[in-house]
Coordinates of C-alpha atoms in Angstrom, one line a residue:
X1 CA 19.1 -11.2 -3.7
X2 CA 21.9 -9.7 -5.6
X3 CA 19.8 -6.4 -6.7
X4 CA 21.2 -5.2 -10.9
X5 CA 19.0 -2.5 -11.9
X6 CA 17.1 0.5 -10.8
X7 CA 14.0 1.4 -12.2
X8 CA 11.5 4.5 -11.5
X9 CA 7.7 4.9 -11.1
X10 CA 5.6 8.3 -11.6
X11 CA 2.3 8.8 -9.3
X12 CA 0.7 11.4 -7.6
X13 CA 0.8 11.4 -4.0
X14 CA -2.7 11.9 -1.8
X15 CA -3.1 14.2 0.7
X16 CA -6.2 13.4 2.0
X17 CA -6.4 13.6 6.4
X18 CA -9.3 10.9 8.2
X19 CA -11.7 11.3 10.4
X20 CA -10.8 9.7 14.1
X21 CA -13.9 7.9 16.0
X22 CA -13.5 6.5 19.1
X23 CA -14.1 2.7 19.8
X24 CA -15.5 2.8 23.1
X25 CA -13.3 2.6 26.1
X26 CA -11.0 -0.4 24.8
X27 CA -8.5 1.9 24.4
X28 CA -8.7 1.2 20.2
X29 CA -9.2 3.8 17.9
X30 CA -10.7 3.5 14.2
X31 CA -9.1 5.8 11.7
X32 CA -11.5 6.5 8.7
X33 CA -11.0 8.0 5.5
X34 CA -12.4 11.8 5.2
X35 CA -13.5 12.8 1.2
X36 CA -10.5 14.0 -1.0
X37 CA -9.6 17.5 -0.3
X38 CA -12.2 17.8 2.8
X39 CA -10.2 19.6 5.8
X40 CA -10.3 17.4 9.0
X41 CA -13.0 18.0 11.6
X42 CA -12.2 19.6 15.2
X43 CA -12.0 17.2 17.1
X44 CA -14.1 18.7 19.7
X45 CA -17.0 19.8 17.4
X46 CA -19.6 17.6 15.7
X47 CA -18.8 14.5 14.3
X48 CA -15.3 14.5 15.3
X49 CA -13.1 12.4 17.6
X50 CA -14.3 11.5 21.4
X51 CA -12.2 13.2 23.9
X52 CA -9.2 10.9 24.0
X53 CA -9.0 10.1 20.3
X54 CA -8.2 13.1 18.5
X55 CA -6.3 13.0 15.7
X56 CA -3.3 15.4 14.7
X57 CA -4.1 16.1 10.9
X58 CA -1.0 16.0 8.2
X59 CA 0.7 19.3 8.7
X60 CA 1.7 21.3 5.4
X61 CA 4.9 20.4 4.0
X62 CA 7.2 22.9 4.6
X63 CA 11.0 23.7 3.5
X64 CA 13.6 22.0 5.5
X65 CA 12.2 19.2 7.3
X66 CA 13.9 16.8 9.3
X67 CA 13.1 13.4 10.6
X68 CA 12.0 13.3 14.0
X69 CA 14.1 11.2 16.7
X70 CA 12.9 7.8 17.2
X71 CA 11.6 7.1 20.5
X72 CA 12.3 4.3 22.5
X73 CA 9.4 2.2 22.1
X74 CA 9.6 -1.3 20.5
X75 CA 7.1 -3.8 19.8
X76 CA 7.7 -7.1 19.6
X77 CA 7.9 -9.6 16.9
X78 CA 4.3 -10.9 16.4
X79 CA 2.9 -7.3 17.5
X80 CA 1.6 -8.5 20.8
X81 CA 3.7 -6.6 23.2
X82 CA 5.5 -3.4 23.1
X83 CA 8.0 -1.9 25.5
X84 CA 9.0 1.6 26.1
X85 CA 11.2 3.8 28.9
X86 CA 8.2 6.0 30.5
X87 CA 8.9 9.2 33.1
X88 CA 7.0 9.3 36.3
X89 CA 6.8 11.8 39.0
X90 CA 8.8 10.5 41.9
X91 CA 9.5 12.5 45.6
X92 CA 12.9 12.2 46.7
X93 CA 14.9 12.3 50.3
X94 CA 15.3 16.5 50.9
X95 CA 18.2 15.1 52.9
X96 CA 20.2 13.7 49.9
X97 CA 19.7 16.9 47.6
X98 CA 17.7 15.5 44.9
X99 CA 14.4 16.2 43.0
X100 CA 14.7 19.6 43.7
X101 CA 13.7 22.8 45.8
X102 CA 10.3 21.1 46.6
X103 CA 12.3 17.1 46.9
X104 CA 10.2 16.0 43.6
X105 CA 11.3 14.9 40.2
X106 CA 10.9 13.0 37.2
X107 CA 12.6 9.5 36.8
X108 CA 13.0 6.9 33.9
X109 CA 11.4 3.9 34.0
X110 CA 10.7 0.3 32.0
X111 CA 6.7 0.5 31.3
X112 CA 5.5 -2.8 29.1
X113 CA 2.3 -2.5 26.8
X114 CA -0.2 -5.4 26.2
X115 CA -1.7 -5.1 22.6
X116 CA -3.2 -8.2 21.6
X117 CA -5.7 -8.6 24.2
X118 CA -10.0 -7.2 23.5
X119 CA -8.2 -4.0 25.4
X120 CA -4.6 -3.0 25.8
X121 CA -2.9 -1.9 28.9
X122 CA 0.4 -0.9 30.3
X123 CA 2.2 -2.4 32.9
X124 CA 5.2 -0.4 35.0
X125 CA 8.1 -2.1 35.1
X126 CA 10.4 0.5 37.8
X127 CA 12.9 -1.0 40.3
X128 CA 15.2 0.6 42.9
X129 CA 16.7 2.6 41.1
X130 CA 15.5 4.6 38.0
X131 CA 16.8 4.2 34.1
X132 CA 18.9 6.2 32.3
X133 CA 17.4 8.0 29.2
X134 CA 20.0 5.7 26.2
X135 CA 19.2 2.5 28.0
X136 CA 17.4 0.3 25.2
X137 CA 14.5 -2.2 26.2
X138 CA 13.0 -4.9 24.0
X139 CA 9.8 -7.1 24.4
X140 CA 9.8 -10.7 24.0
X141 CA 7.2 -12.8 22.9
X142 CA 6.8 -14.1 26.7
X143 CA 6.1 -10.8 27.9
X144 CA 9.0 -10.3 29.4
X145 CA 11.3 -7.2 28.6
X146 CA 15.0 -7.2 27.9
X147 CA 17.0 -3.9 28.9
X148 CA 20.4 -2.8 28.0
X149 CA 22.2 -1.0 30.7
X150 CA 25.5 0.8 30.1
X151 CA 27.9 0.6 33.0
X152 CA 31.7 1.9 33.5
X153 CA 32.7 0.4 30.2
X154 CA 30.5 -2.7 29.7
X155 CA 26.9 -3.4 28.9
X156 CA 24.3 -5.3 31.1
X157 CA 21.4 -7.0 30.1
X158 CA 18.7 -8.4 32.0
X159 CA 15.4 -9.5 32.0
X160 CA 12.4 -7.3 33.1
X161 CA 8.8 -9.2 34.2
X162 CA 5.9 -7.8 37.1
X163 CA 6.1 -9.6 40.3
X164 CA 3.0 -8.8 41.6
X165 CA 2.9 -5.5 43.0
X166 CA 7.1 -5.3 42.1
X167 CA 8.9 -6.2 39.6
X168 CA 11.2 -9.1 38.8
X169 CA 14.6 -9.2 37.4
X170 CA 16.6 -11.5 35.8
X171 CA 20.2 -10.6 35.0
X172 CA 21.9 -12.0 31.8
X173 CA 25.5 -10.7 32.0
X174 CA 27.6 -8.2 30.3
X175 CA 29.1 -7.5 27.2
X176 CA 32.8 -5.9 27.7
X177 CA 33.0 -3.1 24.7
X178 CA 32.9 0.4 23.7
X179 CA 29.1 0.3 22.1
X180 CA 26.4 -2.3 21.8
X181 CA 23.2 -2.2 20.3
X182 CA 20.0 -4.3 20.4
X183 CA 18.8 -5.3 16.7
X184 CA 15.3 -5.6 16.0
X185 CA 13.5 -8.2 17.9
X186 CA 14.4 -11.5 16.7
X187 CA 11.3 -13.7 14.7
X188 CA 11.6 -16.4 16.8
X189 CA 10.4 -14.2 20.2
X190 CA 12.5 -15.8 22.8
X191 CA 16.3 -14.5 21.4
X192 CA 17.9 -11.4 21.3
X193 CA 20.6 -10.0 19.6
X194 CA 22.8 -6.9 19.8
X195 CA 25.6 -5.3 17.3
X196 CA 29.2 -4.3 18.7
X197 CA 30.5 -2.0 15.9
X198 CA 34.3 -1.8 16.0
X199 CA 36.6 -0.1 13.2
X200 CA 37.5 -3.3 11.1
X201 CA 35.3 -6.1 12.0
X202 CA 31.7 -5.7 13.7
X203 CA 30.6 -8.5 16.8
X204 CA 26.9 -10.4 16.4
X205 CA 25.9 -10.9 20.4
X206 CA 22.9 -13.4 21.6
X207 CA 22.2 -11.2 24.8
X208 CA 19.2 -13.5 25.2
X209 CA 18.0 -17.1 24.6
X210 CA 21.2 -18.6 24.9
X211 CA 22.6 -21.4 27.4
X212 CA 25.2 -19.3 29.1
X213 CA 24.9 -15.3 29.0
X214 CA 25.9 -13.3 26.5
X215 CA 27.4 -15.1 23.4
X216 CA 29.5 -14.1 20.6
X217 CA 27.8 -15.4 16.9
X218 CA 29.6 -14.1 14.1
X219 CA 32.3 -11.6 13.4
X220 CA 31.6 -10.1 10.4
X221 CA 34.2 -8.2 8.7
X222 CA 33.7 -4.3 8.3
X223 CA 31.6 -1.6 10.3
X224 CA 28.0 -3.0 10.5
X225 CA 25.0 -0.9 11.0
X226 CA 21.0 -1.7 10.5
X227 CA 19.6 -4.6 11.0
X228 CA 16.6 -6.9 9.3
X229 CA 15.5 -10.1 9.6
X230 CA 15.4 -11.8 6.5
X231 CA 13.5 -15.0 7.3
X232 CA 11.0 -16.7 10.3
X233 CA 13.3 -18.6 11.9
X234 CA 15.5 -15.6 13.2
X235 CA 18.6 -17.5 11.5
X236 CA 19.3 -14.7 8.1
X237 CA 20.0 -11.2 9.3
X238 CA 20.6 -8.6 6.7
X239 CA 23.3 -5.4 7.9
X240 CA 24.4 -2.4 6.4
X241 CA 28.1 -2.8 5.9
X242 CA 30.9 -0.4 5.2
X243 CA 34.5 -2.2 4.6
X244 CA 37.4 -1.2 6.8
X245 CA 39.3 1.7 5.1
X246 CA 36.0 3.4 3.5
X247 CA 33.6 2.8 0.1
X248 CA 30.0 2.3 -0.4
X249 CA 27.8 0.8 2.0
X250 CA 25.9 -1.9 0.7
X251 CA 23.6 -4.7 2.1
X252 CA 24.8 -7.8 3.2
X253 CA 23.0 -11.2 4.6
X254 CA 24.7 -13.2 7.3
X255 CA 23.9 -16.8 8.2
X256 CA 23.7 -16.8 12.1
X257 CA 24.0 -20.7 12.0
X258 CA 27.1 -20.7 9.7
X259 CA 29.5 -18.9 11.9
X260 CA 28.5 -15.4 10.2
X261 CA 28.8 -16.0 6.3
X262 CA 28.6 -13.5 4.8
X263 CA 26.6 -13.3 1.3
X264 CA 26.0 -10.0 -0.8
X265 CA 22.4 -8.7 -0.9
X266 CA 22.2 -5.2 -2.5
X267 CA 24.4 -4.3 -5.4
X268 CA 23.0 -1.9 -7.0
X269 CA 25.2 0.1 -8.6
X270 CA 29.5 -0.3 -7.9
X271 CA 29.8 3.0 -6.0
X272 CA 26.5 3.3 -4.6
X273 CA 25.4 3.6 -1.0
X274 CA 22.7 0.6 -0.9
X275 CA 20.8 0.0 2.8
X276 CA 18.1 -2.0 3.9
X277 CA 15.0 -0.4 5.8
X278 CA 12.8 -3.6 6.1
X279 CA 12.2 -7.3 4.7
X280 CA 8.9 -9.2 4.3
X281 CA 9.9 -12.8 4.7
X282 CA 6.4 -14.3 3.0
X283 CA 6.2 -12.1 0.0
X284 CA 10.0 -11.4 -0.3
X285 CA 8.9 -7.7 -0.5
X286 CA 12.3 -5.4 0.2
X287 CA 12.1 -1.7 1.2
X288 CA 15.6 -0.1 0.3
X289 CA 17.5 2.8 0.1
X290 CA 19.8 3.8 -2.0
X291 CA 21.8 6.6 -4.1
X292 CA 22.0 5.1 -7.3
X293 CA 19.5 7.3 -8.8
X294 CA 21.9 10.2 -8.5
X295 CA 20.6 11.2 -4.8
X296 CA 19.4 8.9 -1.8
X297 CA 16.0 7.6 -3.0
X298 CA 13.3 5.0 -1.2
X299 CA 12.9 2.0 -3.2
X300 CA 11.6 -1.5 -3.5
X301 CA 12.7 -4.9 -5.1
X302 CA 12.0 -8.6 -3.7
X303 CA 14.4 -11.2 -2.7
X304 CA 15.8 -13.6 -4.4
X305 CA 14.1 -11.8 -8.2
X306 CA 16.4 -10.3 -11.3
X307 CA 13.8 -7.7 -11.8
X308 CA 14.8 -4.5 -11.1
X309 CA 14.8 -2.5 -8.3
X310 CA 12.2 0.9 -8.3
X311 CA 12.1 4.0 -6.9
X312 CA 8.7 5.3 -7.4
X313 CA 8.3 9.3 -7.4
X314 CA 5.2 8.9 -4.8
X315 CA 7.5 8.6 -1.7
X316 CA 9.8 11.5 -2.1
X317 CA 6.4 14.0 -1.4
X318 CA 8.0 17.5 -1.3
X319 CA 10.3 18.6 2.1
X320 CA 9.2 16.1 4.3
X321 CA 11.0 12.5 5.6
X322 CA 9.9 9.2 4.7
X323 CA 10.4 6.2 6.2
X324 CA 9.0 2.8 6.0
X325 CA 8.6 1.1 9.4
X326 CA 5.9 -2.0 8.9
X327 CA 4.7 -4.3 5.9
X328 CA 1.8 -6.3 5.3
X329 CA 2.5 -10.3 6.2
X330 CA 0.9 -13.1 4.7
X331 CA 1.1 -12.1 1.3
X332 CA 2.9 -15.6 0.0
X333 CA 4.6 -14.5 -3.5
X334 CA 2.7 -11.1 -4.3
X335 CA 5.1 -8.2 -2.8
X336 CA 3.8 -5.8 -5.3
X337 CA 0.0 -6.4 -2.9
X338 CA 1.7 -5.9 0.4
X339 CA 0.7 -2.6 2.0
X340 CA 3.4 -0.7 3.5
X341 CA 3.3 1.8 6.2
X342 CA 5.6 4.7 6.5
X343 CA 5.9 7.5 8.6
X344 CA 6.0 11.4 7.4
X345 CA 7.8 13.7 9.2
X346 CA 7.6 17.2 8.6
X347 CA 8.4 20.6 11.1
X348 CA 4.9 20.6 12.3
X349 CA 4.9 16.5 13.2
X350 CA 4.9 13.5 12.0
X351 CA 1.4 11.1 10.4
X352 CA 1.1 7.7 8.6
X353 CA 1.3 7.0 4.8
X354 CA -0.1 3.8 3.5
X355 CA 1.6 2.8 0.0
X356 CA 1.4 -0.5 -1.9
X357 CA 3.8 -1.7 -4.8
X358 CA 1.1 -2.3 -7.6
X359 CA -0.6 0.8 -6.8
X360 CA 2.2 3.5 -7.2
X361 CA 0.5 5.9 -4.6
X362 CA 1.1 7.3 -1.2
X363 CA -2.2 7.6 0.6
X364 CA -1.6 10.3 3.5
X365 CA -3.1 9.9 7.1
X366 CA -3.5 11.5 10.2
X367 CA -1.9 9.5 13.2
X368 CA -3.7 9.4 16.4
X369 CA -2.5 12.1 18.9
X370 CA 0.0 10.9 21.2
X371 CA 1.3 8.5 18.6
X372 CA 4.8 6.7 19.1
X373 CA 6.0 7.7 15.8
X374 CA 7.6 4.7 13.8
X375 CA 6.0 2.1 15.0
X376 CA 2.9 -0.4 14.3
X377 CA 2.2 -3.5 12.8
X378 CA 0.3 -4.7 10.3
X379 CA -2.8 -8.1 10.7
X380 CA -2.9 -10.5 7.6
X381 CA -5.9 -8.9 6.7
X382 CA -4.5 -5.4 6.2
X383 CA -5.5 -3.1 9.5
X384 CA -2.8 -1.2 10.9
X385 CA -2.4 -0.9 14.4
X386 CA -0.9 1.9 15.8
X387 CA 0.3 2.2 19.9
X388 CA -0.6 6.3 21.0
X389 CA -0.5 7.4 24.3
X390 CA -2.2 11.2 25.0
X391 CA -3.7 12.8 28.5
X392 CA -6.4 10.6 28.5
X393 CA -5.5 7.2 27.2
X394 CA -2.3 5.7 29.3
X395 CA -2.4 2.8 26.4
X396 CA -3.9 2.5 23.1
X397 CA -4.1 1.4 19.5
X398 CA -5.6 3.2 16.9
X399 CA -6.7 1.1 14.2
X400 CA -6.3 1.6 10.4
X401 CA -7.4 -0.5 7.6
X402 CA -5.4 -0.3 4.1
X403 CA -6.7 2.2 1.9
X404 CA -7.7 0.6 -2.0
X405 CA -5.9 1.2 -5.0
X406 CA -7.9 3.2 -8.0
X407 CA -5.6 1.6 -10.5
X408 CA -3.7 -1.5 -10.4
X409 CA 0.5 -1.2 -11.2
X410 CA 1.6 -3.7 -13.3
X411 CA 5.0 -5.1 -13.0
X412 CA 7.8 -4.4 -15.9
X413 CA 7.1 -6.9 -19.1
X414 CA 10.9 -7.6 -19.3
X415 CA 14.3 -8.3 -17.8
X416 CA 16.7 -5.6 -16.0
X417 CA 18.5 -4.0 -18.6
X418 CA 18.2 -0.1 -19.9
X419 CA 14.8 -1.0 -21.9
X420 CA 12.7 -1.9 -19.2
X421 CA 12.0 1.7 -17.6
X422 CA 10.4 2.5 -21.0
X423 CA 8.6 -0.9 -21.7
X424 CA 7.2 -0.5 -18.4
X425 CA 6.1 3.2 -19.3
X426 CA 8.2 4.5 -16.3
X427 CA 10.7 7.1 -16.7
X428 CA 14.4 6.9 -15.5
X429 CA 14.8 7.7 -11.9
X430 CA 18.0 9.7 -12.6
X431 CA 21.6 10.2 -14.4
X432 CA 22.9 7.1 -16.2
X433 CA 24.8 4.7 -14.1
X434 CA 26.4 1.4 -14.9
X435 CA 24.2 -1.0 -14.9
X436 CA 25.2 -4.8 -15.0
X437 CA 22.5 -6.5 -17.3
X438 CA 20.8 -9.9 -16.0
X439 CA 18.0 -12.5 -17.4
X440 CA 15.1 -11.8 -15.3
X441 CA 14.0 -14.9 -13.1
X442 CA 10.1 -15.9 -12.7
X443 CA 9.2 -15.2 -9.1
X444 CA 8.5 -18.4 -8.3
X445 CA 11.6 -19.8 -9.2
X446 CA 13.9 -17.3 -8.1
X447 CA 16.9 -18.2 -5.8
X448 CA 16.5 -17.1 -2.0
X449 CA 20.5 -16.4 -1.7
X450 CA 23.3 -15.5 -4.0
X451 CA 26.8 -16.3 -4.3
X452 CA 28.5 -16.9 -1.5
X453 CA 31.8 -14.9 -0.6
X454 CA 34.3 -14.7 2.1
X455 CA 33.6 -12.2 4.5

């Protein structure tokens, strides 16, 4: 997808906060809608959440918010397992000056979740010796666990898995360079990949699920950030790529079993900064980010389709962060029906927003307490499931089901050029840019790549 136009959408945004109850002791929680406007319940009164499955309502919005930090919890590619670096209580040797005054401290350790069983659990993963806090771990579809280890001036990776009462590990190798950074679990569930950033070209690495070690893929010219997986097979991966000596970032699509090709995804506008948050391979649904509008904006378009790409007023609520982080599979050639989930950070915290293409409104929701903000995945059949950890669950999912639409959106009656904004009845998203003009594509026709170009 080559994306040529921009194109803005006007809704009202819902504050409404849920209702928790608890679903037994299976460690799953269903989130329910409250009434508009009704305050949520204490959860320790009447009808609120059971000890263990409170909620944390939606904050107010308040100036100067920031997004929260990331944690470092992933799940992996079909939802099924998640990983995450946990602290524990450990009591150390008085003799060799650690833990303290009173020989006890906190240590880092690999702790794997189990999600797609009746009830999930977590499994600690610790050896010897404990983790440091910027190692990076990432769940396969095996249940195993990859980490990332910085040593001297290489990177490790092994293989994590429970032994019993101990647990197992299977070194990989090394990777000899300044940085390194896993991507985003592969679709395939048995490969991993990792990005070595340098000033003029950026290094692909398979760290995992190749024949011997660590493995050098592509070389893709410029500095290379991000990371989406474009397609099921775990062979298109779309970065965020700035060209050696400065200029826009814009999206790019490279062909791991083509030696890297590189083919342009996001053109938006010349001198815009154009970045890729997430990709539904069955509907071809794209969640972007961009400045074309005049100022960075979150916006939408769909592989491989002319028409143009929106920015819909909904998800820019007032003074807090949004960010997209799962979307709705199974939805074969209808993006505008896939529900997205994003996550709203504001000073006070951070709860879920619910959003879907054709409706053009952000439903707000309060996250379970002791949610791992950023992260969840949707079924086929629309629930969101959401990993939390508080003082009384060690490992749990909160469930959520897609909120309905009052009103369906409809998409824009013609092609990408300057009238389609007001055929549509949507309003310009910002100050005029130059826009290239192109005949719109029906969806089911539409070509899955562009043009190809070197480097």
């Amino acid at each position: 997808m080559t994306a040529c136009a921009i194109e803005n959408e006007t809704a009202e945004a819902s504050g409404a906060s849920p209702e928790a109850e608890g679903a037994g002791n299976t460690g799953e929680t269903v989130l329910e809608d409250s009434a508009p406007d009704d305050p949520p319940e204490d959860p320790g009164g009447p009808g609120g959440a059971s000890p263990g499955t409170s909620l944390a309502a939606p904050p107010a919005a308040l100036p100067g918010s920031l997004p929260v930090a990331a944690p470092a919890f992933t799940l992996s590619a079909d939802g099924s397992y998640a990983a995450r670096l946990a602290l524990a209580e450990v009591t150390a040797d008085p003799s060799d000056g650690a833990g303290g005054a009173d020989g006890a401290g906190e240590a880092w350790f690999v702790e794997r979740w189990t999600l797609d069983g009746h009830e999930p659990y977590a499994v600690p993963l610790p050896l010897d010796q404990p983790e440091e806090p910027d190692s990076e771990v990432l769940p396969l579809a095996d249940g195993r666990v990859l980490i990332r280890r910085r040593v001297a001036d290489r990177h490790t990776v092994s293989l994590l898995y429970p032994t019993g009462p101990g647990t197992g590990e299977l070194p990989l190798g090394a990777v000899e360079c300044a940085e390194l950074t896993l991507l985003p679990p592969s679709p395939d569930g048995v490969s991993a990949y990792a990005l070595s950033a340098g000033p003029r070209a950026t290094s692909v690495w398979l760290v995992a699920g190749g024949a011997f070690g660590p493995e050098l893929v592509a070389e893709v010219p410029g500095r290379c950030s991000g990371g989406v997986w474009l397609d099921r097979a775990g062979r298109m991966l779309a970065l965020d790529r700035e060209m050696p000596g400065g200029g826009p970032v814009k999206a790019v699509a490279v062909d791991l079993e083509r030696g890297g090709e590189v083919t342009p995804l996001l053109q938006i506008a010349p001198d815009s900064n154009d970045r890729l948050l997430l990709a539904d391979p069955d509907s071809g649904l794209l969640l972007i980010r961009s400045d074309a509008p005049g100022h960075d904006r979150l916006g939408w378009g769909v592989l491989g389709s002319c028409l143009p790409v929106r920015f819909p007023e909904c998800l820019r609520p007032a003074d807090v962060a949004v960010t997209p982080f799962a979307v709705q599979p199974g939805q074969m050639l209808m993006p505008e029906s896939c529900a997205v989930a994003l996550r709203i950070d504001g000073p006070a915290g951070s709860w879920v927003g619910v959003w879907r293409p054709a409706g053009r409104r952000l439903h707000q929701r309060a996250a379970p307490a002791g949610w791992q903000a950023g992260r969840g995945v949707w079924t086929r059949d629309g629930v969101l499931r959401l990993p939390y950890a508080d003082g009384n669950v060690a490992c749990g999912v909160a469930l959520l089901e897609a909120p309905a639409d009052e009103e369906p959106g409809a998409w824009p009656s013609s092609g990408c050029g300057a009238g389609s904004g007001a055929e549509s009845g949507m309003q310009p998203s910002g100050g005029a840019v130059p826009l290239p003009v192109c005949k719109p594509v029906p969806l089911g026709q539409a070509p899955l790549t562009g043009r190809m170009v070197p480097g």
